[in-house]
Coordinates of C-alpha atoms and ligand atoms in Angstrom, one line a residue:
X1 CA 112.8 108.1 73.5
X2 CA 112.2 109.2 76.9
X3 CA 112.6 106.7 79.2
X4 CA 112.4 106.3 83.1
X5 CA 115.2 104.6 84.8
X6 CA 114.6 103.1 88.6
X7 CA 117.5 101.6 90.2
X8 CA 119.1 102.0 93.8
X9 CA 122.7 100.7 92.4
X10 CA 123.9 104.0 91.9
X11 CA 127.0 102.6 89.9
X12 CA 124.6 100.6 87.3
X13 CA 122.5 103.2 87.5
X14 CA 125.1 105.4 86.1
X15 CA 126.4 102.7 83.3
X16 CA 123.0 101.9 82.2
X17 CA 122.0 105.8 81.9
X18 CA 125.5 107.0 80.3
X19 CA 124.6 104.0 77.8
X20 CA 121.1 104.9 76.9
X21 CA 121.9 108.7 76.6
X22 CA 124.7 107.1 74.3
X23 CA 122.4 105.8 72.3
X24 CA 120.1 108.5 71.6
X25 CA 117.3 108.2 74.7
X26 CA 116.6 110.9 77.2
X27 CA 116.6 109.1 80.8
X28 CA 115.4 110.7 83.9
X29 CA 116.4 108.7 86.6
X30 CA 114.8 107.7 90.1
X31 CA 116.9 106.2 93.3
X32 CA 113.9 104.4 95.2
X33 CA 110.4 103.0 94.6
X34 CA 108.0 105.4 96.0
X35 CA 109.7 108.4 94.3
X36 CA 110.0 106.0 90.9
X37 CA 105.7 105.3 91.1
X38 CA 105.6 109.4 91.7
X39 CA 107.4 110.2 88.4
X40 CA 106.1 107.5 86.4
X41 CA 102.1 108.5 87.5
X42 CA 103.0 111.8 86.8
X43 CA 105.1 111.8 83.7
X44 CA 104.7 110.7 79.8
X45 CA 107.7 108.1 79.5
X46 CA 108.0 105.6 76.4
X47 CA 109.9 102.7 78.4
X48 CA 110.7 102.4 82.1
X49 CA 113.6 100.1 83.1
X50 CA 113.0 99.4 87.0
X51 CA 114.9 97.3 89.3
X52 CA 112.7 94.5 91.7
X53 CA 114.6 95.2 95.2
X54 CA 114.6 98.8 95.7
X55 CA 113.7 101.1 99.3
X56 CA 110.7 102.7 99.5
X57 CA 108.6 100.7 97.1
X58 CA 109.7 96.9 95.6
X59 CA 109.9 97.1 91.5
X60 CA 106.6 94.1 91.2
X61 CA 104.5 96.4 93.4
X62 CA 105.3 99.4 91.3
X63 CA 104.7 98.2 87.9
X64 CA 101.5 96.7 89.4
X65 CA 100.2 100.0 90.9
X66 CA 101.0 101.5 87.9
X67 CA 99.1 99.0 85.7
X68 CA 95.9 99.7 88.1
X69 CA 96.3 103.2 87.4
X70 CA 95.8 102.4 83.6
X71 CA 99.5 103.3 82.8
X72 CA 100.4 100.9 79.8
X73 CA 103.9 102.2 79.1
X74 CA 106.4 99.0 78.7
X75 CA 108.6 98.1 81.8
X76 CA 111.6 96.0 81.4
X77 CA 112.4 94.7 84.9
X78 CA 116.3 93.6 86.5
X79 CA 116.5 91.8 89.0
X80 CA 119.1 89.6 90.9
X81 CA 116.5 87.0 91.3
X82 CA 116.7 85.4 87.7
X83 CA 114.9 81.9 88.4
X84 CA 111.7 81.0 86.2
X85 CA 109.5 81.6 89.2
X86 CA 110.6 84.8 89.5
X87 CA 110.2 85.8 86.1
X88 CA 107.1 84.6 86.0
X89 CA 105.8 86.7 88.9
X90 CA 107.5 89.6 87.6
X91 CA 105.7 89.5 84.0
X92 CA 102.2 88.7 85.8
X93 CA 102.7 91.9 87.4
X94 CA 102.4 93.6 84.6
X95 CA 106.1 94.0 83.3
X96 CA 107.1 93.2 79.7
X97 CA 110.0 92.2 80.2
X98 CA 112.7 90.6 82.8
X99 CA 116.6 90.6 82.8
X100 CA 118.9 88.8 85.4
X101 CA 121.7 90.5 86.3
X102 CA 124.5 90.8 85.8
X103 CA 123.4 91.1 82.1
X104 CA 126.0 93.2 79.0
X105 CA 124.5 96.7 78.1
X106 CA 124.3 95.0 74.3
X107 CA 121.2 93.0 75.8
X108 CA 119.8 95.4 77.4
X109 CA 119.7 97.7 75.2
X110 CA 118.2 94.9 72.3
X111 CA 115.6 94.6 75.0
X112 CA 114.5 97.9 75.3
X113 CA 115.1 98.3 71.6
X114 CA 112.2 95.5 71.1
X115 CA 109.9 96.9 73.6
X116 CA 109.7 100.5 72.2
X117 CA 109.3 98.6 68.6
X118 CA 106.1 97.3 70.0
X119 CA 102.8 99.6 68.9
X120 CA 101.8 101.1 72.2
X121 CA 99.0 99.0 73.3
X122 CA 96.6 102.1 74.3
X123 CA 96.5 102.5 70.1
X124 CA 95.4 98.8 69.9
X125 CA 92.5 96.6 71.5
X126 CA 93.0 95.6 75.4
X127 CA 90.1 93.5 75.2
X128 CA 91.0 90.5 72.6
X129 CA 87.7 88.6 72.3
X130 CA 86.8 85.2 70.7
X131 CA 83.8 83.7 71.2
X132 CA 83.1 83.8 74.9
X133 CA 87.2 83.6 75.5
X134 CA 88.4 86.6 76.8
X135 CA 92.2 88.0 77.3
X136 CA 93.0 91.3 78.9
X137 CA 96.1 92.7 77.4
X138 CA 96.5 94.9 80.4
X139 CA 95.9 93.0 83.8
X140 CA 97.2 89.9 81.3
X141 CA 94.0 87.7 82.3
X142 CA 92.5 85.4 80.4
X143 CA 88.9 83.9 81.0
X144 CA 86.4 81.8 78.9
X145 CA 83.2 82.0 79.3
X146 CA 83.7 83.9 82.6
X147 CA 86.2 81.2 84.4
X148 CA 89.8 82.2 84.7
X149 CA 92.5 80.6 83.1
X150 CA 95.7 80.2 83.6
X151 CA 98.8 80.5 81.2
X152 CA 102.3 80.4 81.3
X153 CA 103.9 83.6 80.1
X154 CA 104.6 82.3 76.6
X155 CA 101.3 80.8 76.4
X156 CA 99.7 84.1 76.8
X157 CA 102.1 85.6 74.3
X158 CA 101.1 83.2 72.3
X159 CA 96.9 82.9 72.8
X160 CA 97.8 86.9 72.1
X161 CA 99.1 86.6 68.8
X162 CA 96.3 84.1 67.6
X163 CA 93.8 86.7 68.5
X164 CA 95.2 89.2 66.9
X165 CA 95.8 87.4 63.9
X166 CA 92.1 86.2 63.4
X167 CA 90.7 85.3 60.3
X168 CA 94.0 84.3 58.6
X169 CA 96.5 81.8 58.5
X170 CA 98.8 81.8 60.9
X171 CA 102.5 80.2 59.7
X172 CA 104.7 78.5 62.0
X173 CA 107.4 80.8 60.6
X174 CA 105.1 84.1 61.5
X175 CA 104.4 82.6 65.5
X176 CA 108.5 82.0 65.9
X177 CA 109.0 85.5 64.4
X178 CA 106.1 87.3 66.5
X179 CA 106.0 85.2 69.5
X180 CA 109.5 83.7 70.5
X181 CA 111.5 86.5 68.6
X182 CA 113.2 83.8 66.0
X183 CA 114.1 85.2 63.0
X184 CA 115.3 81.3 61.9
X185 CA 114.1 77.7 62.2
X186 CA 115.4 76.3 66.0
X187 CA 114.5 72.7 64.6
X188 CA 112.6 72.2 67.7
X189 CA 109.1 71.2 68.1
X190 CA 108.2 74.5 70.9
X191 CA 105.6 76.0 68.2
X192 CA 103.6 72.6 68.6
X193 CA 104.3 71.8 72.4
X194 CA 103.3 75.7 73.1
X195 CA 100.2 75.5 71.1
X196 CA 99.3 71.9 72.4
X197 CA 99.5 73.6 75.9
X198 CA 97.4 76.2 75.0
X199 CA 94.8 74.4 72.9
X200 CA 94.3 72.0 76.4
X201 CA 94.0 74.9 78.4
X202 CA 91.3 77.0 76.1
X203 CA 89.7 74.6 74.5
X204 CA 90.4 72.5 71.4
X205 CA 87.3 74.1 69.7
X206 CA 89.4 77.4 69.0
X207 CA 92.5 76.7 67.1
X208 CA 92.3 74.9 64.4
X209 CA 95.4 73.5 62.1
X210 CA 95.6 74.1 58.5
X211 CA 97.1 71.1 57.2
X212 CA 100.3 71.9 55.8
X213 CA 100.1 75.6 56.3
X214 CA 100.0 76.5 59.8
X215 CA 96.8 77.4 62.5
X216 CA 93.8 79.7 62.3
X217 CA 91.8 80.8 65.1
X218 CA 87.6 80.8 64.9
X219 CA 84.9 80.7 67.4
X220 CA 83.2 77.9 67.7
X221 CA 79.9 78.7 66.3
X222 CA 81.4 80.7 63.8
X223 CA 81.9 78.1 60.9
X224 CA 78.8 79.6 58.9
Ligands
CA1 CA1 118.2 97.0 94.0

């Protein structure tokens, strides 16, 4: 895969790149922000891996200008900021992922693995429509009958998967799998708590539990 590699450490730069080419990928690499949002606008990559503090151009604004320009290729961001906030601000950006550093190449490379698993979104809906709620896969908004809404990170993965899933019966076992990445029961109640969340935020009158069998999703007029 070809992937675009933005990073002012020139040592990690170096590690991560001699470990992707390791592993099969073709990285071109970019030294500062400005000339990273140049080669991305310009060029066809499958995954860019870009770092938040970099000269020139910060990593959030470049994943956002890029998103404006209607670029949808994945972006795994690093950053030395690794609080929740900041995560947070960097996947309402735009990016698809976040890793603190220091992290091991094995999880960064799992990480980008995952991301260039995912279909490319330009081959699937950006508009995800129920009723009159409305998410935006690309600018990652969500609105109901024209009001914003707000959701957590997971919460929009979450709402996400629901709507994609329509008209069937989503299992507990299928959200873990497609939404948290659990390939195994965590004996924890964060499927319920998540979708309790999310159900208060878009309305009860949307997600519906199948008694014994998991959720679906249905707009509200839509019981005929
Ligand atoms: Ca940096």
């Amino acid at each position: 895969m070809n992937i675009l590699l933005v990073e002012d450490e020139d040592a990690l730069a170096a590690y991560v790149e001699k470990g992707l080419r390791e592993n099969g990928h073709h990285v071109e690499y970019a030294g500062r922000g400005d000339s990273g949002l140049e080669m991305a606008s310009g060029g066809n990559y499958d995954l860019m891996i870009v770092d938040r503090m970099l000269p020139g151009l910060d990593g959030l604004t470049l994943v956002k200008t890029l998103r404006d320009q209607g670029k949808h290729c994945p972006v795994l961001i690093l950053s030395n900021l690794g609080g929740l906030d900041d995560r947070v601000e960097g996947l309402n950006a735009g990016a698809d992922d976040y890793l603190p550093k220091p992290f091991a190449f094995a999880e960064l490379l799992a990480r980008v693995n995952a991301l260039l698993r995912r279909p490319p979104l330009s081959q699937e809906p950006q508009l995800l429509k129920l009723g009159d709620l409305e998410l935006d896969r690309i600018r990652r908004k969500v609105t109901r009958a024209g009001a914003a809404i707000t959701l957590q990170p997971r919460e929009f993965a979450l709402l996400e998967y629901l709507l994609l899933h329509q008209d069937q019966v989503i299992t507990r076992t299928m959200l873990l799998a497609g939404v948290w990445n659990f390939h195994f029961n965590p004996k924890t109640h964060i499927v319920e708590t998540h979708m309790s969340r999310l159900r208060s935020k878009v309305g009860s009158d949307l997600i519906h539990t199948v008694r014994g069998s998991g959720y679906t999703v249905r707009a509200p007029n839509a019981d005929a």
